[in-house]
Short mmCIF file of C-alpha atoms in Angstrom, two decimals:
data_model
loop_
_atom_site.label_atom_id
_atom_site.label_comp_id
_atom_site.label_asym_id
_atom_site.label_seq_id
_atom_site.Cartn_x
_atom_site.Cartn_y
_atom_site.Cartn_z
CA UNK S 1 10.86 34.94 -9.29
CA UNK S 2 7.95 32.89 -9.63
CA UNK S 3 5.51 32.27 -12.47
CA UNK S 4 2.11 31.05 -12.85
CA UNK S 5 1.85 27.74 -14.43
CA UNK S 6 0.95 28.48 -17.98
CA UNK S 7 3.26 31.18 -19.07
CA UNK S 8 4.32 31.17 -22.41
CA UNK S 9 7.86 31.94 -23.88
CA UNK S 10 8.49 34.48 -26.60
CA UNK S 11 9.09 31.52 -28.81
CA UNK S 12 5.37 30.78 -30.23
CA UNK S 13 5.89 27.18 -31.07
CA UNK S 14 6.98 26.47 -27.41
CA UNK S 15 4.95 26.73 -24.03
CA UNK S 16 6.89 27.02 -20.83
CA UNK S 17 5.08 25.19 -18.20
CA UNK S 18 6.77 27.26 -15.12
CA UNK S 19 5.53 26.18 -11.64
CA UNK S 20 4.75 28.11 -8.20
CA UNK S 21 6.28 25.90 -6.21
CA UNK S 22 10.14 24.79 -5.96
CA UNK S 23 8.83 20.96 -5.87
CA UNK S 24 8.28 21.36 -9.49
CA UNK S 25 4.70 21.69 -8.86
CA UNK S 26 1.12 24.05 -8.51
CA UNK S 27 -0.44 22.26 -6.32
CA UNK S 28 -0.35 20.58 -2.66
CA UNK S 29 -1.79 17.49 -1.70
CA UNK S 30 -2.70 15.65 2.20
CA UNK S 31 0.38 12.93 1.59
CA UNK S 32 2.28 15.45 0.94
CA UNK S 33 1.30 18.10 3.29
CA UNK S 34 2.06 14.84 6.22
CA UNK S 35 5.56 14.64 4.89
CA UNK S 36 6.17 18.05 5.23
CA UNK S 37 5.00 17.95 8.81
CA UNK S 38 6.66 15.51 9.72
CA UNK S 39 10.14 16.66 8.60
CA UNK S 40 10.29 19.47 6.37
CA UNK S 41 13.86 18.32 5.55
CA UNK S 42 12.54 15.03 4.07
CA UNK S 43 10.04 16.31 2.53
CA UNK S 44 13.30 18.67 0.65
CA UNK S 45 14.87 15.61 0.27
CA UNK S 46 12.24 13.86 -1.42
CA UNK S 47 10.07 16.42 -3.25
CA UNK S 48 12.48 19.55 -4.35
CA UNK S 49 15.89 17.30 -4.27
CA UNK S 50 14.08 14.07 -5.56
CA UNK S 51 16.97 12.25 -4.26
CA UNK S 52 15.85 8.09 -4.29
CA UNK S 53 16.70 5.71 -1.90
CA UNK S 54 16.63 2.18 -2.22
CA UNK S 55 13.29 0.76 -1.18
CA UNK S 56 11.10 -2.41 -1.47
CA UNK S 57 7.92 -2.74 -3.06
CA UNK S 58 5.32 -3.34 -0.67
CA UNK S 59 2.61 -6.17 -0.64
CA UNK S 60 0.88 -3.77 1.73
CA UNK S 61 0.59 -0.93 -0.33
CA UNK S 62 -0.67 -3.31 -3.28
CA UNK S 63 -3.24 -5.05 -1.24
CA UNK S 64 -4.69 -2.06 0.30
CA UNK S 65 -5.36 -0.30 -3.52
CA UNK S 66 -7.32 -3.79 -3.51
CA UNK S 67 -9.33 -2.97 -0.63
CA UNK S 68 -10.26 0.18 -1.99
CA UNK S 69 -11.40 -1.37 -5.36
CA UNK S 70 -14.12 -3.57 -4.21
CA UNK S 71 -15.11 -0.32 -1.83
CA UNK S 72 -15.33 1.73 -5.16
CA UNK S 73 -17.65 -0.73 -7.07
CA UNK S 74 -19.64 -1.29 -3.78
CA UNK S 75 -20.20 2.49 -2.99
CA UNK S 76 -21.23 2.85 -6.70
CA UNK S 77 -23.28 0.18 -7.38
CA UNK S 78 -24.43 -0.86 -3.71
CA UNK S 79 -23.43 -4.97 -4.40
CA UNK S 80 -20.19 -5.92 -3.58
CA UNK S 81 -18.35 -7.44 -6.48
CA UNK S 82 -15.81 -9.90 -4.81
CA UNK S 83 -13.89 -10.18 -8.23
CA UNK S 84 -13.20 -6.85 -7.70
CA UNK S 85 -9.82 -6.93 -5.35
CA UNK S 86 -8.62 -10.38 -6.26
CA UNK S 87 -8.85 -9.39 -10.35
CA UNK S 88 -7.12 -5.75 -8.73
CA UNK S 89 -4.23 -7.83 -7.32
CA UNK S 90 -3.63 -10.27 -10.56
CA UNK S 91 -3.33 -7.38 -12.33
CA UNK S 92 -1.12 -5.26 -10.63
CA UNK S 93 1.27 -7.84 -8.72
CA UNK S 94 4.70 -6.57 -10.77
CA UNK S 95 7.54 -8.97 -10.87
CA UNK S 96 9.68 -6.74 -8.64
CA UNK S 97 6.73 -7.48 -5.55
CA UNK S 98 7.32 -11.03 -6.35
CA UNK S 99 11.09 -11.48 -6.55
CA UNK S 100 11.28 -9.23 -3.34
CA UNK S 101 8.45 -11.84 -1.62
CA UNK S 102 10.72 -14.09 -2.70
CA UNK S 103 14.20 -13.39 -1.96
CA UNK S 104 12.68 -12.62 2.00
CA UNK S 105 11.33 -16.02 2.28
CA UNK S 106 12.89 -17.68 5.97
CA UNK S 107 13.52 -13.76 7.12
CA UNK S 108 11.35 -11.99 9.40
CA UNK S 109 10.48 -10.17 6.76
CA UNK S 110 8.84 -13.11 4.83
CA UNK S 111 5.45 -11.93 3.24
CA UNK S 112 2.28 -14.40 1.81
CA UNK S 113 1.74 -15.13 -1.35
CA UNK S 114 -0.79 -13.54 -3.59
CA UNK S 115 -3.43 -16.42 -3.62
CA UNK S 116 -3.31 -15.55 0.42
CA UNK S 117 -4.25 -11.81 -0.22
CA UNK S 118 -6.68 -12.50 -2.30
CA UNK S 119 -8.45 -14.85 -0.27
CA UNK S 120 -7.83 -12.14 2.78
CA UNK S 121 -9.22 -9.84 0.49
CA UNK S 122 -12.61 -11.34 -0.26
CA UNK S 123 -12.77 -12.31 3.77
CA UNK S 124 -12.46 -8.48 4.23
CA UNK S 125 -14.48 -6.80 1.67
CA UNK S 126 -17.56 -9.46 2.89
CA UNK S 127 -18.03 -7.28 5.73
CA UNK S 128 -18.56 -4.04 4.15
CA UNK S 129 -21.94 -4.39 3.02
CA UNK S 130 -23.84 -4.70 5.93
CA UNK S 131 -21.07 -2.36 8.19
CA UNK S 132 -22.18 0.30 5.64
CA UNK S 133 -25.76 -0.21 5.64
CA UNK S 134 -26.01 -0.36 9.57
CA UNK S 135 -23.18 2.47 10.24
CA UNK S 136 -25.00 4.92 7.81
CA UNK S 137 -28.85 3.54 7.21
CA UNK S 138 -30.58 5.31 4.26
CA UNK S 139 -27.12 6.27 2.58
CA UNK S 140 -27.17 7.34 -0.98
CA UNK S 141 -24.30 7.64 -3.40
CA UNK S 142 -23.10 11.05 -4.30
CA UNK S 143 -19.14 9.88 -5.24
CA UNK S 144 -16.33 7.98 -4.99
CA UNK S 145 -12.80 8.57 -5.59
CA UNK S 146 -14.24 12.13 -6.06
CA UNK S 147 -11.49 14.55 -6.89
CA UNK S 148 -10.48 17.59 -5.00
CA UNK S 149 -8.55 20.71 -7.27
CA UNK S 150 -9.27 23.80 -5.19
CA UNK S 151 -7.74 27.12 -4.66
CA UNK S 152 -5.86 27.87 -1.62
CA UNK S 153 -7.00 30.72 0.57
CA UNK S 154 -3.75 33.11 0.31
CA UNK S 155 -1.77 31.56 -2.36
CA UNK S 156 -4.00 32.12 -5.75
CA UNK S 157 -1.14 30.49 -7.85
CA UNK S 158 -1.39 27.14 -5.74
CA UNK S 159 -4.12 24.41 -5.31
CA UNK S 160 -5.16 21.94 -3.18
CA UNK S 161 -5.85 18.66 -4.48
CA UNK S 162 -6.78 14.95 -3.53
CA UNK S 163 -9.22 12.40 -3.94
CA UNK S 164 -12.31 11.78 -1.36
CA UNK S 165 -12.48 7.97 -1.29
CA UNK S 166 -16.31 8.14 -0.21
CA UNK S 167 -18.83 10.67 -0.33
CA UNK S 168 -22.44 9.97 0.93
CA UNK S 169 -25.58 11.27 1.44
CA UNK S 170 -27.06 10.06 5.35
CA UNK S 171 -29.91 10.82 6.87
CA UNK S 172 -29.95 12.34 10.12
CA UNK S 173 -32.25 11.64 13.43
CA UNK S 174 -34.41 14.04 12.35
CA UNK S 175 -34.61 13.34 8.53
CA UNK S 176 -31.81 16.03 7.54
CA UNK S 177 -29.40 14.87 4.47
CA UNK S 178 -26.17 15.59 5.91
CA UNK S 179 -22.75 14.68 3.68
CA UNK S 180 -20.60 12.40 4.76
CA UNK S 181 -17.21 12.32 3.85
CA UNK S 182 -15.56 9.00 4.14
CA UNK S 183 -11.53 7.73 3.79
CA UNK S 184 -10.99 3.77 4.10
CA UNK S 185 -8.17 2.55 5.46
CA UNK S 186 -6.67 -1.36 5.92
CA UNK S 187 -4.79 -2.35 9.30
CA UNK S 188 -3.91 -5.09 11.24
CA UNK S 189 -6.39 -5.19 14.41
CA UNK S 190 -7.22 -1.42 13.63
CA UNK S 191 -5.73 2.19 15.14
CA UNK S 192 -4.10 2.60 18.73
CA UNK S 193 -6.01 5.60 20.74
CA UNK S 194 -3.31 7.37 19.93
CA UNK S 195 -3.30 7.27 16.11
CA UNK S 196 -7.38 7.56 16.17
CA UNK S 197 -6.22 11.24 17.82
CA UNK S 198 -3.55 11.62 16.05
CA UNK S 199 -4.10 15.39 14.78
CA UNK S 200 -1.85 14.87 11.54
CA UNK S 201 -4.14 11.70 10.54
CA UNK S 202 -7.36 13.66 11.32
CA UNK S 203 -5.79 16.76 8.96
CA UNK S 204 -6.42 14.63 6.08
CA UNK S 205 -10.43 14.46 6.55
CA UNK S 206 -10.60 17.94 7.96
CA UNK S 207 -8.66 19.31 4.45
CA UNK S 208 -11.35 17.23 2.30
CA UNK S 209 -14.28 18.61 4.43
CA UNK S 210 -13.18 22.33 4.04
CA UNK S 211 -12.03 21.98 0.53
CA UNK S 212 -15.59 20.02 -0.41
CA UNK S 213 -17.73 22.20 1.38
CA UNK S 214 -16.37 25.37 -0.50
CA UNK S 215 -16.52 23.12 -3.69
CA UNK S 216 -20.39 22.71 -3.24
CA UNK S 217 -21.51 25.93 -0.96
CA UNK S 218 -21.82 23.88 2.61
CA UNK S 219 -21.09 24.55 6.08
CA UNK S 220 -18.77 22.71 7.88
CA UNK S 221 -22.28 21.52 9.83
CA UNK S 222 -23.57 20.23 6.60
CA UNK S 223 -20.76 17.74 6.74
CA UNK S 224 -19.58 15.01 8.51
CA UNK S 225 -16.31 12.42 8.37
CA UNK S 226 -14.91 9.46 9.09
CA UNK S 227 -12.04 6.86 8.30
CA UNK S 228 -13.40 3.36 7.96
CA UNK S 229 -11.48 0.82 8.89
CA UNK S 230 -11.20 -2.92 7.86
CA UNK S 231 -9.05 -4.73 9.89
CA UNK S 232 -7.07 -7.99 8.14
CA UNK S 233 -6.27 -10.10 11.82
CA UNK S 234 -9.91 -9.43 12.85
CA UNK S 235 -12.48 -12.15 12.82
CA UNK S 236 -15.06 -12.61 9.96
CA UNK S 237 -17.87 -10.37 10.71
CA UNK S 238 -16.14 -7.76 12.96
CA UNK S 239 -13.73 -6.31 10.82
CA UNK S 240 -14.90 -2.99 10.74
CA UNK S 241 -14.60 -0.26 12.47
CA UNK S 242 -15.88 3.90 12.38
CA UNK S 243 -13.49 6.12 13.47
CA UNK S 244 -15.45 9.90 13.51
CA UNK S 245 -13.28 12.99 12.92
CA UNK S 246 -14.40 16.10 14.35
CA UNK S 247 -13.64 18.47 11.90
CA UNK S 248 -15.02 22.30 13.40
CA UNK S 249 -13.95 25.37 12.79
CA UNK S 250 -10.68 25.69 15.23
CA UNK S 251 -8.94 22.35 13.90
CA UNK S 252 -9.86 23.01 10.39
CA UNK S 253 -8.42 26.51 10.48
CA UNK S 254 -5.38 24.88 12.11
CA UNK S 255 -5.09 22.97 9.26
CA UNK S 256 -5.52 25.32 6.71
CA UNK S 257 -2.42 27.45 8.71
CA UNK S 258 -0.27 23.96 8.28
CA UNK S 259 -1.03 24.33 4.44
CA UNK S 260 0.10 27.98 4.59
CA UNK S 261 3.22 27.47 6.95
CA UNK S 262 4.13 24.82 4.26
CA UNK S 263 3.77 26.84 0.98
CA UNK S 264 5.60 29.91 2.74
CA UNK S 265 8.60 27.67 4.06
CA UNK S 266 9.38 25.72 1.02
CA UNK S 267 9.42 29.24 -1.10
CA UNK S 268 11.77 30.72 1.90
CA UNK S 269 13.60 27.50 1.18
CA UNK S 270 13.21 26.70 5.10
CA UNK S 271 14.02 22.78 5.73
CA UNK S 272 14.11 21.49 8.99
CA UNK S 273 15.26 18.06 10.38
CA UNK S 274 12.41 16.99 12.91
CA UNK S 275 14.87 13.97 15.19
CA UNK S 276 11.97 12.86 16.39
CA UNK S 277 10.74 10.95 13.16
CA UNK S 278 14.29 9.65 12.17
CA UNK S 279 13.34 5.99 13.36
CA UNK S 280 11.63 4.88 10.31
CA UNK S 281 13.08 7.73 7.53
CA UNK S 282 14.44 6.18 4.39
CA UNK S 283 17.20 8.66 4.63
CA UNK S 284 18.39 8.57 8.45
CA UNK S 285 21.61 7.67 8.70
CA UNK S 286 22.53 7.99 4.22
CA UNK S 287 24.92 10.43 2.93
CA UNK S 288 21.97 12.79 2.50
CA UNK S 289 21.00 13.17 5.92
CA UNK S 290 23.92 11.24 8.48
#
């Protein structure tokens, strides 16, 4: 049986935090949705089991929560602070990043060091300014890292939530505000047709639409999305790149029925191995999943 999350025991002095969910949790969010979808039996493994695997740190991960620093402080401020990703990486670059960069040097795994990200990173963020102000002319600031904790259509006791990266306000043709909901995202020379279609990529702007336009009383016409891109192996002054995401009301539905097919599975205790995502799975081929 299942409780809501603040339940308390008999015991007065004590509060039972009970959740919906057999992750441990109340609440849903896109990363975790994609894992799900991908291979519900991972997602088991990972988030109910919380089995650990070994794993690296990754420069990647670090310099891209750079990236979206300086994109914070510009979408707030509308200057671009170029401290703002280099002073990110100095303060987050943990020993364990830096003995793995090390002990891969002369492997084809070998990774820069951090005075090379943080000059990348300045290269990068340099472009953003005028990428913004062409790609959405007259845009105003409504938020940034704006968070998401919503109810979930069908399941009362569970929410949705997340964090919107960007949220603007953009005049269209004809004068109209319209809201535009933007994710940034670093890559290499930028997204393959196929990943720019990629339905489970799009899900994550289509779930922040839905869930932001119920949030503040809009259509799904009021808004609009987007993933921008900045690209590290592109040249100076073309490294981004818009990628619109038609959100209507067919694919959002679709993705609201993912949510629901997820919450309903993991409380049947339904896990799945999906073969076709084993290539890159931290547990293909371990004791937990030969």
């Amino acid at each position: 049986m299942w409780y809501n999350e603040h339940m308390h025991t008999k015991d007065a002095s004590a509060i039972a935090v009970v959740h919906s969910l057999p992750t441990g949790k109340s609440h849903v969010s896109y990363s975790e949705l994609a894992n799900w979808y991908e291979c519900s039996f991972r997602h088991k493994l990972m988030n109910i089991d919380r089995i650990e695997v070994d794993s690296h740190p990754s420069q990647y991960t670090v310099f891209g929560s750079a990236i979206h620093a300086g994109c914070e402080v510009f979408l707030r401020t509308g200057n671009m602070d170029m401290s703002a990703a280099p002073t990110y990486l100095d303060e987050n670059w943990g020993e364990d990043l830096e003995e793995y960069r090390l002990s891969v040097i002369g492997t084809k795994q070998e990774f820069p060091e951090k005075a090379h990200w943080q000059v990348l990173a300045v290269d990068m963020l340099a472009d953003i300014p005028e990428f913004m102000n062409t790609t959405f002319p007259g845009w105003r600031y409504v938020a940034a890292e704006q968070r998401l904790d919503e109810s979930i259509d069908g399941h009362p006791d569970v929410r949705f939530k997340g964090f919107i990266d960007g949220i603007l306000l953009v005049p269209d043709k004809k004068g109209r505000d319209r809201h535009w909901i933007i994710d940034f995202k670093t890559a290499s020379w930028g997204w393959p047709a196929a990943k720019k279609g990629d339905f489970k990529v799009q899900m994550q702007l289509r779930l922040y639409k839905h869930f932001w336009a119920k949030k503040m009383g809009l259509t799904l016409k009021d808004v609009r999305t987007g993933f921008v891109l900045i690209k590290r192996d592109a040249k100076n002054g073309k490294r981004c790149e818009l990628v619109q995401v038609s959100a209507g009301e067919e694919t959002t539905k679709r993705s609201l029925v993912i949510i629901d097919n997820m919450v309903n599975a993991t409380r049947r205790g339904i896990a799945l191995k999906n073969r076709d995502n084993c290539r890159f799975c931290d547990y293909y081929e371990t004791e937990h999943c030969p």
